[in-house]
mmCIF file of C-alpha atoms and ligand atoms in Angstrom:
data_model
loop_
_atom_site.group_PDB
_atom_site.id
_atom_site.type_symbol
_atom_site.label_atom_id
_atom_site.label_comp_id
_atom_site.label_asym_id
_atom_site.label_seq_id
_atom_site.Cartn_x
_atom_site.Cartn_y
_atom_site.Cartn_z
ATOM 1 C CA MET F 1 -41.729 -65.088 -90.882
ATOM 2 C CA HIS F 2 -41.386 -64.235 -87.282
ATOM 3 C CA GLU F 3 -42.077 -60.626 -87.746
ATOM 4 C CA LEU F 4 -45.900 -61.360 -86.662
ATOM 5 C CA SER F 5 -44.443 -62.373 -83.320
ATOM 6 C CA LEU F 6 -42.245 -59.401 -82.913
ATOM 7 C CA ILE F 7 -45.489 -57.150 -83.730
ATOM 8 C CA THR F 8 -47.293 -58.848 -81.008
ATOM 9 C CA ASN F 9 -44.310 -57.938 -78.682
ATOM 10 C CA LEU F 10 -44.716 -54.397 -79.994
ATOM 11 C CA PHE F 11 -48.414 -54.052 -79.112
ATOM 12 C CA ASP F 12 -47.519 -55.339 -75.837
ATOM 13 C CA ILE F 13 -45.419 -52.427 -75.158
ATOM 14 C CA LEU F 14 -47.765 -49.870 -77.057
ATOM 15 C CA GLU F 15 -50.763 -50.903 -74.742
ATOM 16 C CA LYS F 16 -48.710 -50.346 -71.588
ATOM 17 C CA GLN F 17 -47.657 -46.938 -72.869
ATOM 18 C CA ALA F 18 -51.066 -45.671 -73.841
ATOM 19 C CA ASN F 19 -52.409 -47.034 -70.401
ATOM 20 C CA ASP F 20 -49.543 -45.245 -68.564
ATOM 21 C CA LYS F 21 -50.071 -42.053 -70.347
ATOM 22 C CA ASN F 22 -53.751 -41.994 -70.372
ATOM 23 C CA ALA F 23 -53.590 -41.749 -74.218
ATOM 24 C CA LYS F 24 -57.027 -41.960 -76.339
ATOM 25 C CA LYS F 25 -54.918 -43.178 -79.125
ATOM 26 C CA ILE F 26 -51.551 -44.003 -80.676
ATOM 27 C CA VAL F 27 -51.230 -41.935 -83.948
ATOM 28 C CA HIS F 28 -47.725 -42.811 -84.988
ATOM 29 C CA VAL F 29 -45.043 -45.598 -84.070
ATOM 30 C CA LYS F 30 -41.538 -45.313 -85.204
ATOM 31 C CA LEU F 31 -39.253 -48.372 -84.865
ATOM 32 C CA GLN F 32 -35.531 -48.640 -85.536
ATOM 33 C CA VAL F 33 -34.563 -52.028 -87.446
ATOM 34 C CA GLY F 34 -30.881 -52.903 -87.915
ATOM 35 C CA VAL F 35 -29.932 -54.570 -91.201
ATOM 36 C CA LEU F 36 -28.761 -57.564 -89.059
ATOM 37 C CA SER F 37 -31.786 -57.519 -86.680
ATOM 38 C CA GLY F 38 -33.352 -60.711 -88.415
ATOM 39 C CA ALA F 39 -36.618 -58.845 -89.040
ATOM 40 C CA VAL F 40 -37.440 -57.562 -92.691
ATOM 41 C CA PRO F 41 -38.911 -53.830 -92.562
ATOM 42 C CA GLU F 42 -41.536 -54.414 -95.113
ATOM 43 C CA LEU F 43 -42.910 -57.600 -93.085
ATOM 44 C CA LEU F 44 -42.925 -55.808 -90.080
ATOM 45 C CA GLU F 45 -45.166 -52.943 -91.790
ATOM 46 C CA SER F 46 -47.440 -55.657 -93.174
ATOM 47 C CA ALA F 47 -47.694 -57.328 -89.901
ATOM 48 C CA PHE F 48 -48.320 -53.967 -88.146
ATOM 49 C CA ASP F 49 -51.136 -53.037 -90.180
ATOM 50 C CA ILE F 50 -52.901 -56.303 -89.871
ATOM 51 C CA TYR F 51 -52.681 -56.419 -86.006
ATOM 52 C CA LYS F 52 -53.698 -52.719 -85.585
ATOM 53 C CA LYS F 53 -57.173 -53.196 -86.146
ATOM 54 C CA ASP F 54 -59.262 -53.093 -83.014
ATOM 55 C CA THR F 55 -56.434 -51.715 -81.154
ATOM 56 C CA ILE F 56 -55.674 -48.207 -79.590
ATOM 57 C CA ALA F 57 -53.333 -47.821 -82.636
ATOM 58 C CA ARG F 58 -55.842 -48.471 -85.077
ATOM 59 C CA GLU F 59 -55.285 -45.188 -87.109
ATOM 60 C CA ALA F 60 -51.632 -45.123 -86.440
ATOM 61 C CA ALA F 61 -48.923 -44.973 -89.190
ATOM 62 C CA ILE F 62 -45.666 -46.723 -88.753
ATOM 63 C CA THR F 63 -42.102 -45.491 -89.841
ATOM 64 C CA ILE F 64 -39.315 -47.923 -89.789
ATOM 65 C CA GLU F 65 -35.878 -46.313 -90.142
ATOM 66 C CA LYS F 66 -33.234 -48.844 -91.187
ATOM 67 C CA VAL F 67 -30.219 -48.926 -89.299
ATOM 68 C CA PRO F 68 -27.045 -49.683 -91.200
ATOM 69 C CA LEU F 69 -24.377 -52.144 -89.956
ATOM 70 C CA LYS F 70 -21.666 -50.004 -88.218
ATOM 71 C CA MET F 71 -18.543 -51.723 -87.037
ATOM 72 C CA ASP F 72 -15.387 -50.646 -85.561
ATOM 73 C CA CYS F 73 -11.915 -52.046 -86.510
ATOM 74 C CA LYS F 74 -10.088 -52.928 -83.733
ATOM 75 C CA ASP F 75 -6.627 -52.871 -85.385
ATOM 76 C CA CYS F 76 -6.733 -49.545 -87.375
ATOM 77 C CA LYS F 77 -9.607 -47.826 -85.520
ATOM 78 C CA ALA F 78 -11.413 -47.417 -88.823
ATOM 79 C CA GLU F 79 -15.306 -46.996 -88.553
ATOM 80 C CA LEU F 80 -16.956 -49.071 -91.263
ATOM 81 C CA ILE F 81 -20.785 -48.611 -92.416
ATOM 82 C CA SER F 82 -22.379 -51.060 -94.748
ATOM 83 C CA ASN F 83 -25.930 -52.591 -95.505
ATOM 84 C CA ASP F 84 -24.332 -55.921 -95.677
ATOM 85 C CA TYR F 85 -22.461 -58.057 -93.453
ATOM 86 C CA ILE F 86 -19.010 -56.866 -93.450
ATOM 87 C CA LEU F 87 -16.181 -59.426 -93.005
ATOM 88 C CA THR F 88 -12.970 -57.452 -93.277
ATOM 89 C CA CYS F 89 -11.874 -53.923 -92.810
ATOM 90 C CA SER F 90 -11.808 -51.988 -95.854
ATOM 91 C CA GLN F 91 -8.852 -49.974 -94.583
ATOM 92 C CA CYS F 92 -6.594 -52.743 -93.492
ATOM 93 C CA GLY F 93 -7.979 -56.079 -94.114
ATOM 94 C CA SER F 94 -8.369 -57.247 -90.466
ATOM 95 C CA SER F 95 -11.156 -59.191 -89.574
ATOM 96 C CA ASN F 96 -11.057 -58.059 -85.967
ATOM 97 C CA LEU F 97 -14.270 -56.111 -85.897
ATOM 98 C CA LYS F 98 -16.760 -55.014 -83.289
ATOM 99 C CA THR F 99 -20.080 -54.329 -84.051
ATOM 100 C CA ILE F 100 -21.525 -50.929 -82.751
ATOM 101 C CA ALA F 101 -24.763 -50.639 -84.588
ATOM 102 C CA GLY F 102 -27.216 -52.816 -86.805
ATOM 103 C CA THR F 103 -28.784 -55.306 -84.766
ATOM 104 C CA GLU F 104 -31.279 -53.445 -82.881
ATOM 105 C CA LEU F 105 -35.002 -53.878 -83.104
ATOM 106 C CA ILE F 106 -36.403 -51.064 -81.068
ATOM 107 C CA LEU F 107 -39.490 -49.078 -80.487
ATOM 108 C CA GLU F 108 -38.004 -45.490 -80.634
ATOM 109 C CA LYS F 109 -41.006 -43.041 -80.136
ATOM 110 C CA ILE F 110 -44.473 -42.856 -80.384
ATOM 111 C CA GLU F 111 -47.257 -39.982 -80.857
ATOM 112 C CA LEU F 112 -50.189 -40.148 -78.648
ATOM 113 C CA GLU F 113 -53.587 -38.058 -78.489
ATOM 114 C CA ILE F 114 -54.372 -37.602 -75.090
ATOM 115 C CA MET K 1 -57.095 -32.719 -77.778
ATOM 116 C CA THR K 2 -53.215 -32.935 -77.366
ATOM 117 C CA LYS K 3 -50.751 -34.631 -79.257
ATOM 118 C CA LYS K 4 -47.584 -35.901 -77.347
ATOM 119 C CA GLU K 5 -44.324 -37.425 -78.501
ATOM 120 C CA ILE K 6 -42.806 -39.798 -76.379
ATOM 121 C CA LEU K 7 -39.483 -41.338 -76.466
ATOM 122 C CA VAL K 8 -39.690 -45.044 -75.487
ATOM 123 C CA LEU K 9 -36.415 -46.836 -76.607
ATOM 124 C CA GLU K 10 -37.802 -50.251 -75.857
ATOM 125 C CA ASP K 11 -36.137 -53.541 -77.410
ATOM 126 C CA LEU K 12 -39.022 -55.557 -79.121
ATOM 127 C CA LEU K 13 -37.108 -58.726 -78.168
ATOM 128 C CA GLY K 14 -36.784 -57.284 -74.595
ATOM 129 C CA SER K 15 -39.280 -59.503 -73.258
ATOM 130 C CA ASN K 16 -37.867 -62.656 -74.879
ATOM 131 C CA LYS K 17 -34.400 -61.529 -73.653
ATOM 132 C CA LYS K 18 -35.374 -61.400 -70.054
ATOM 133 C CA ILE K 19 -37.236 -64.615 -69.812
ATOM 134 C CA ALA K 20 -34.357 -66.282 -71.565
ATOM 135 C CA ALA K 21 -31.810 -64.746 -69.097
ATOM 136 C CA ASP K 22 -33.753 -66.001 -66.416
ATOM 137 C CA ILE K 23 -33.996 -69.517 -67.875
ATOM 138 C CA ARG K 24 -30.235 -69.474 -68.200
ATOM 139 C CA ASN K 25 -29.623 -68.488 -64.841
ATOM 140 C CA GLN K 26 -31.534 -71.285 -63.441
ATOM 141 C CA LEU K 27 -30.150 -73.782 -65.468
ATOM 142 C CA SER K 28 -26.919 -72.519 -64.312
ATOM 143 C CA LYS K 29 -27.458 -72.804 -60.926
ATOM 144 C CA LYS K 30 -28.738 -76.595 -61.140
ATOM 145 C CA GLY K 31 -25.665 -77.165 -63.175
ATOM 146 C CA ILE K 32 -27.607 -78.269 -66.536
ATOM 147 C CA LEU K 33 -26.105 -77.180 -69.755
ATOM 148 C CA ALA K 34 -28.552 -76.163 -72.364
ATOM 149 C CA VAL K 35 -27.899 -76.482 -76.006
ATOM 150 C CA ASN K 36 -29.857 -74.950 -78.806
ATOM 151 C CA LEU K 37 -29.755 -76.765 -82.193
ATOM 152 C CA LEU K 38 -30.433 -74.740 -85.216
ATOM 153 C CA SER K 39 -30.732 -75.796 -88.891
ATOM 154 C CA SER K 40 -32.802 -75.932 -92.020
ATOM 155 C CA PRO K 41 -35.300 -78.663 -92.151
ATOM 156 C CA GLY K 42 -33.730 -82.012 -92.620
ATOM 157 C CA ALA K 43 -30.175 -81.188 -91.720
ATOM 158 C CA GLY K 44 -30.115 -83.937 -89.142
ATOM 159 C CA LYS K 45 -30.747 -82.466 -85.758
ATOM 160 C CA THR K 46 -33.063 -85.268 -84.489
ATOM 161 C CA MET K 47 -30.788 -88.084 -85.810
ATOM 162 C CA LEU K 48 -27.642 -86.394 -84.244
ATOM 163 C CA LEU K 49 -29.494 -86.239 -80.956
ATOM 164 C CA GLU K 50 -30.236 -90.075 -81.371
ATOM 165 C CA LYS K 51 -26.558 -90.879 -81.870
ATOM 166 C CA LEU K 52 -25.517 -88.354 -79.076
ATOM 167 C CA SER K 53 -27.926 -90.077 -76.514
ATOM 168 C CA GLU K 54 -26.040 -93.415 -77.269
ATOM 169 C CA VAL K 55 -22.609 -91.866 -76.278
ATOM 170 C CA LEU K 56 -23.703 -89.763 -73.569
ATOM 171 C CA LYS K 57 -26.463 -92.089 -71.947
ATOM 172 C CA PRO K 58 -23.933 -94.335 -69.992
ATOM 173 C CA ASP K 59 -22.543 -91.388 -67.728
ATOM 174 C CA TYR K 60 -24.834 -88.632 -68.293
ATOM 175 C CA LYS K 61 -28.491 -87.600 -67.835
ATOM 176 C CA MET K 62 -30.004 -85.695 -70.833
ATOM 177 C CA ALA K 63 -33.373 -84.577 -71.993
ATOM 178 C CA VAL K 64 -34.566 -82.961 -75.253
ATOM 179 C CA ILE K 65 -37.118 -80.405 -76.061
ATOM 180 C CA GLU K 66 -38.296 -80.964 -79.563
ATOM 181 C CA GLY K 67 -39.951 -77.681 -81.428
ATOM 182 C CA ASP K 68 -41.644 -78.495 -84.528
ATOM 183 C CA ILE K 69 -44.648 -76.770 -86.268
ATOM 184 C CA GLU K 70 -46.709 -80.027 -86.184
ATOM 185 C CA THR K 71 -46.642 -83.730 -84.895
ATOM 186 C CA GLU K 72 -45.165 -85.348 -82.074
ATOM 187 C CA ARG K 73 -42.687 -87.599 -84.236
ATOM 188 C CA ASP K 74 -39.307 -86.052 -83.392
ATOM 189 C CA ALA K 75 -40.115 -86.270 -79.496
ATOM 190 C CA GLU K 76 -41.187 -90.159 -80.015
ATOM 191 C CA ARG K 77 -37.858 -90.844 -81.803
ATOM 192 C CA ILE K 78 -35.923 -89.508 -78.764
ATOM 193 C CA ARG K 79 -38.145 -91.387 -76.450
ATOM 194 C CA ALA K 80 -37.450 -94.472 -78.428
ATOM 195 C CA LYS K 81 -33.749 -94.105 -77.201
ATOM 196 C CA GLY K 82 -34.931 -94.112 -73.456
ATOM 197 C CA ILE K 83 -34.510 -90.348 -73.246
ATOM 198 C CA PRO K 84 -37.284 -88.018 -71.799
ATOM 199 C CA ALA K 85 -38.391 -85.560 -74.435
ATOM 200 C CA TRP K 86 -41.025 -83.061 -74.622
ATOM 201 C CA GLN K 87 -42.620 -81.609 -78.033
ATOM 202 C CA ILE K 88 -43.574 -78.166 -78.407
ATOM 203 C CA MET K 89 -45.842 -77.770 -81.492
ATOM 204 C CA THR K 90 -45.987 -74.134 -82.487
ATOM 205 C CA GLY K 91 -48.851 -74.619 -84.684
ATOM 206 C CA GLY K 92 -47.488 -72.430 -87.545
ATOM 207 C CA ALA K 93 -44.937 -70.338 -85.641
ATOM 208 C CA CYS K 94 -41.490 -70.864 -87.599
ATOM 209 C CA HIS K 95 -39.173 -70.475 -84.334
ATOM 210 C CA LEU K 96 -39.169 -71.487 -80.659
ATOM 211 C CA GLU K 97 -39.348 -68.528 -78.152
ATOM 212 C CA ALA K 98 -38.186 -68.368 -74.478
ATOM 213 C CA LYS K 99 -41.438 -68.300 -73.163
ATOM 214 C CA MET K 100 -42.493 -71.793 -74.823
ATOM 215 C CA ILE K 101 -39.391 -73.177 -72.809
ATOM 216 C CA GLY K 102 -40.389 -71.303 -69.729
ATOM 217 C CA ARG K 103 -43.515 -73.196 -69.607
ATOM 218 C CA LEU K 104 -42.145 -76.616 -69.540
ATOM 219 C CA PHE K 105 -39.572 -75.594 -66.707
ATOM 220 C CA PRO K 106 -41.425 -77.019 -64.073
ATOM 221 C CA ASP K 107 -41.410 -80.386 -65.702
ATOM 222 C CA ILE K 108 -37.565 -80.401 -66.235
ATOM 223 C CA PRO K 109 -35.704 -82.680 -63.542
ATOM 224 C CA ALA K 110 -33.324 -81.065 -61.556
ATOM 225 C CA ASP K 111 -30.667 -83.676 -61.577
ATOM 226 C CA LEU K 112 -30.150 -83.524 -65.599
ATOM 227 C CA ASP K 113 -26.796 -82.807 -67.020
ATOM 228 C CA PHE K 114 -27.840 -81.869 -70.468
ATOM 229 C CA LEU K 115 -31.047 -80.144 -71.956
ATOM 230 C CA PHE K 116 -30.815 -80.144 -75.801
ATOM 231 C CA ILE K 117 -33.397 -78.084 -77.483
ATOM 232 C CA GLU K 118 -33.964 -78.931 -81.082
ATOM 233 C CA ASN K 119 -35.450 -75.588 -82.715
ATOM 234 C CA VAL K 120 -38.069 -75.569 -85.542
ATOM 235 C CA GLY K 121 -36.104 -76.467 -88.969
ATOM 236 C CA ASN K 122 -35.551 -73.105 -90.458
ATOM 237 C CA LEU K 123 -32.232 -71.182 -90.787
ATOM 238 C CA VAL K 124 -33.628 -67.700 -90.333
ATOM 239 C CA CYS K 125 -36.199 -67.043 -87.645
ATOM 240 C CA PRO K 126 -34.581 -69.154 -84.767
ATOM 241 C CA ALA K 127 -31.628 -67.046 -85.053
ATOM 242 C CA SER K 128 -33.316 -64.037 -83.392
ATOM 243 C CA PHE K 129 -34.553 -65.840 -80.143
ATOM 244 C CA ASP K 130 -32.433 -66.594 -77.245
ATOM 245 C CA LEU K 131 -33.979 -69.589 -75.497
ATOM 246 C CA GLY K 132 -31.677 -69.425 -72.484
ATOM 247 C CA GLU K 133 -29.192 -71.753 -73.988
ATOM 248 C CA HIS K 134 -25.633 -71.846 -73.110
ATOM 249 C CA LEU K 135 -24.312 -73.076 -76.255
ATOM 250 C CA ARG K 136 -26.156 -72.470 -79.685
ATOM 251 C CA CYS K 137 -25.125 -74.880 -82.219
ATOM 252 C CA VAL K 138 -25.977 -74.195 -86.248
ATOM 253 C CA LEU K 139 -26.117 -77.528 -88.304
ATOM 254 C CA LEU K 140 -25.135 -77.491 -91.978
ATOM 255 C CA SER K 141 -25.734 -80.597 -93.874
ATOM 256 C CA THR K 142 -23.287 -81.333 -96.930
ATOM 257 C CA PRO K 143 -26.226 -81.648 -99.310
ATOM 258 C CA GLU K 144 -27.525 -77.923 -98.613
ATOM 259 C CA GLY K 145 -24.404 -76.707 -100.210
ATOM 260 C CA ASP K 146 -21.090 -74.982 -99.019
ATOM 261 C CA ASP K 147 -22.528 -71.383 -99.820
ATOM 262 C CA LYS K 148 -24.787 -71.056 -96.855
ATOM 263 C CA PRO K 149 -22.929 -68.856 -94.129
ATOM 264 C CA LYS K 150 -23.229 -65.600 -96.131
ATOM 265 C CA LYS K 151 -26.789 -66.602 -97.419
ATOM 266 C CA TYR K 152 -27.872 -66.958 -93.650
ATOM 267 C CA PRO K 153 -25.311 -64.824 -91.829
ATOM 268 C CA LYS K 154 -27.373 -64.466 -88.644
ATOM 269 C CA ALA K 155 -27.615 -68.289 -87.645
ATOM 270 C CA PHE K 156 -23.926 -68.236 -88.331
ATOM 271 C CA ILE K 157 -22.920 -65.250 -86.411
ATOM 272 C CA THR K 158 -25.066 -65.936 -83.328
ATOM 273 C CA SER K 159 -23.690 -69.583 -82.857
ATOM 274 C CA ASP K 160 -20.985 -70.849 -80.685
ATOM 275 C CA SER K 161 -20.368 -73.729 -83.129
ATOM 276 C CA LEU K 162 -20.883 -74.934 -86.532
ATOM 277 C CA ILE K 163 -21.517 -78.676 -86.897
ATOM 278 C CA ILE K 164 -20.982 -79.749 -90.503
ATOM 279 C CA SER K 165 -23.567 -82.776 -90.930
ATOM 280 C CA LYS K 166 -23.869 -85.762 -93.149
ATOM 281 C CA SER K 167 -20.164 -85.934 -93.730
ATOM 282 C CA ASP K 168 -20.425 -89.268 -95.136
ATOM 283 C CA LEU K 169 -21.950 -87.821 -98.335
ATOM 284 C CA VAL K 170 -19.072 -85.346 -98.823
ATOM 285 C CA SER K 171 -17.268 -87.966 -101.474
ATOM 286 C CA ILE K 172 -20.244 -87.715 -103.927
ATOM 287 C CA LEU K 173 -21.151 -83.853 -103.516
ATOM 288 C CA PRO K 174 -19.373 -80.759 -104.498
ATOM 289 C CA PHE K 175 -19.132 -79.617 -100.737
ATOM 290 C CA ASP K 176 -15.991 -77.962 -99.922
ATOM 291 C CA ILE K 177 -15.424 -78.386 -95.894
ATOM 292 C CA GLU K 178 -12.541 -75.803 -96.039
ATOM 293 C CA ARG K 179 -14.351 -73.276 -97.985
ATOM 294 C CA VAL K 180 -17.249 -73.295 -95.744
ATOM 295 C CA SER K 181 -15.183 -73.386 -92.500
ATOM 296 C CA LYS K 182 -13.165 -70.347 -93.797
ATOM 297 C CA GLU K 183 -16.325 -68.387 -94.719
ATOM 298 C CA ALA K 184 -18.046 -69.086 -91.401
ATOM 299 C CA LEU K 185 -14.850 -68.301 -89.287
ATOM 300 C CA GLU K 186 -14.457 -64.969 -91.317
ATOM 301 C CA MET K 187 -17.897 -63.960 -90.264
ATOM 302 C CA ASN K 188 -17.582 -65.435 -86.708
ATOM 303 C CA PRO K 189 -14.085 -66.027 -85.456
ATOM 304 C CA ARG K 190 -15.222 -67.823 -82.304
ATOM 305 C CA LEU K 191 -17.055 -70.629 -83.897
ATOM 306 C CA GLU K 192 -15.912 -74.065 -83.143
ATOM 307 C CA ILE K 193 -16.372 -76.397 -85.943
ATOM 308 C CA PHE K 194 -17.222 -80.089 -86.118
ATOM 309 C CA VAL K 195 -17.436 -82.454 -89.044
ATOM 310 C CA LEU K 196 -19.591 -85.575 -88.385
ATOM 311 C CA SER K 197 -21.929 -88.209 -89.538
ATOM 312 C CA SER K 198 -24.724 -89.507 -87.609
ATOM 313 C CA LEU K 199 -24.952 -92.456 -90.080
ATOM 314 C CA ASN K 200 -21.443 -93.715 -89.650
ATOM 315 C CA GLY K 201 -20.667 -92.185 -86.337
ATOM 316 C CA ASP K 202 -17.516 -90.100 -87.531
ATOM 317 C CA GLY K 203 -16.939 -87.160 -85.392
ATOM 318 C CA ILE K 204 -19.718 -87.915 -82.682
ATOM 319 C CA LYS K 205 -17.259 -88.196 -80.170
ATOM 320 C CA GLU K 206 -15.600 -85.112 -80.669
ATOM 321 C CA LEU K 207 -18.843 -83.227 -80.445
ATOM 322 C CA SER K 208 -19.874 -85.076 -77.240
ATOM 323 C CA ASP K 209 -16.542 -84.237 -75.791
ATOM 324 C CA TYR K 210 -17.026 -80.688 -76.457
ATOM 325 C CA PHE K 211 -20.458 -80.668 -74.793
ATOM 326 C CA ILE K 212 -18.951 -82.507 -71.562
ATOM 327 C CA GLN K 213 -16.283 -80.073 -71.425
ATOM 328 C CA ALA K 214 -18.717 -77.083 -71.655
ATOM 329 C CA LEU K 215 -20.585 -78.729 -68.850
ATOM 330 C CA HIS K 216 -17.528 -79.114 -66.568
ATOM 331 C CA LYS K 217 -16.849 -75.528 -67.332
ATOM 332 C CA LEU K 218 -20.401 -74.458 -66.456
ATOM 333 C CA ARG K 219 -20.370 -76.151 -63.054
ATOM 334 C CA SER K 220 -16.880 -74.834 -62.161
ATOM 335 C CA ASP K 221 -18.077 -71.323 -63.189
ATOM 336 C CA HIS K 222 -21.209 -71.594 -60.826
ATOM 337 C CA ALA K 223 -19.645 -73.739 -57.995
HETATM 338 N N1 LIG D 301 -26.512 -89.528 -95.162
HETATM 339 C C1 LIG D 301 -26.782 -89.316 -94.001
HETATM 340 N N2 LIG D 301 -27.881 -88.984 -93.787
HETATM 341 C C2 LIG D 301 -28.555 -88.391 -92.495
HETATM 342 C C3 LIG D 301 -27.599 -87.941 -91.463
HETATM 343 N N3 LIG D 301 -28.244 -87.564 -90.684
HETATM 344 C C4 LIG D 301 -29.575 -87.346 -90.738
HETATM 345 N N4 LIG D 301 -29.647 -88.231 -92.201
HETATM 346 C C5 LIG D 301 -30.845 -88.192 -92.877
HETATM 347 O O1 LIG D 301 -31.441 -87.175 -92.988
HETATM 348 C C6 LIG D 301 -32.917 -86.811 -92.698
HETATM 349 C C7 LIG D 301 -33.341 -85.837 -91.967
HETATM 350 O O2 LIG D 301 -32.808 -86.146 -90.664
HETATM 351 P P1 LIG D 301 -33.292 -85.580 -89.394
HETATM 352 O O3 LIG D 301 -32.651 -85.959 -88.246
HETATM 353 O O4 LIG D 301 -34.972 -86.045 -89.262
HETATM 354 O O5 LIG D 301 -33.516 -84.184 -89.773
HETATM 355 P P2 LIG D 301 -33.947 -82.774 -88.494
HETATM 356 O O6 LIG D 301 -32.851 -81.871 -88.712
HETATM 357 O O7 LIG D 301 -34.415 -83.330 -87.364
HETATM 358 O O8 LIG D 301 -35.187 -82.421 -89.513
HETATM 359 P P3 LIG D 301 -36.382 -81.294 -89.178
HETATM 360 O O9 LIG D 301 -36.483 -81.599 -87.494
HETATM 361 O O10 LIG D 301 -37.790 -81.888 -89.811
HETATM 362 O O11 LIG D 301 -36.029 -80.091 -89.338
HETATM 363 C C8 LIG D 301 -33.203 -88.268 -92.382
HETATM 364 O O12 LIG D 301 -33.594 -89.079 -93.610
HETATM 365 C C9 LIG D 301 -31.804 -88.959 -91.880
HETATM 366 O O13 LIG D 301 -31.781 -90.221 -92.255
HETATM 367 C C10 LIG D 301 -26.303 -88.249 -91.856
HETATM 368 O O14 LIG D 301 -25.031 -87.998 -90.975
HETATM 369 N N5 LIG D 301 -25.776 -89.010 -93.043
HETATM 370 MG MG1 LIG D 302 -36.163 -82.936 -86.382
HETATM 371 ZN ZN1 LIG D 303 -8.639 -51.846 -89.890
#
């Protein structure tokens, strides 16, 4: 359960953003969470709801976009997409794969009231 | 009152990554090789460090950072071997973070050869946090079963080496070393695999040679 620690980092970024923009409050937060990010979206949501009380984001809703794993096969150039870890290329069987997406853990955007 | 949408695109692990990169950079300049040991509770991390210290101590200076939720026990075991050790008690947190290592940094002697970091026993959360190590090693002990790599992919995908520990028990367990090695290599082709026992000493020399080689490479890269 390291999601609480990730949410602590999120609030560091949120507070800085709100400050920079002179926002009254943050009303929406959107994250991108890859299936191989190591974080569980439902746990991030719970941690967010616990942490947000008494912060500038206390009324904020959170949306989490789950990013599937995307890999390129270096041998046959096929693009593979899955919600699981992919070991081999479904087209040619090669295990020579390169990860393109699916490990991210990103604050994509926020909505502020100014 | 106006509403405004702002594109941020900031990594939630960005601050950890930054501190980790700084730690790695400073250690590299000092010629200290840092190793992050990951495993589930009880896979044999501390006992491996005790055993490694016996092999390395005559020729190399090592120190250990121990991460546990509670108690100084693991650090005391290492100190009993005559090796400097710091205990980080996370007080509930299931993993170490780079800033915890950063706080200890001023205490770490500059003339070390190896800095081993024993992470909190947990095969999930520690995998997400770079500590500034040069090598990440995941231990899988034979009693845990040979089906673990796919169940805990991140620890295996992000590691440089897989240490199959407690090999002395393999004769009485349904643990297939070949199967687990094959599965782990399919997930992460760059994994170096070691099979060892801290109880009877099998395989310890091979692992210590691997660390010594990595130390020489680090020093020649940063010479
Ligand atoms: N048979 C056998 N037992 C071992 C071996 N290595 C460790 N053990 C035993 O496994 C238990 C756990 O070992 P530790 O070294 O404390 O494991 P750890 O990974 O440091 O545990 P945590 O720090 O609590 O996560 C102890 O009872 C050890 O004696 C080994 O190679 N063979
Ligand atoms: Mg231990
Ligand atoms: Zn292919």
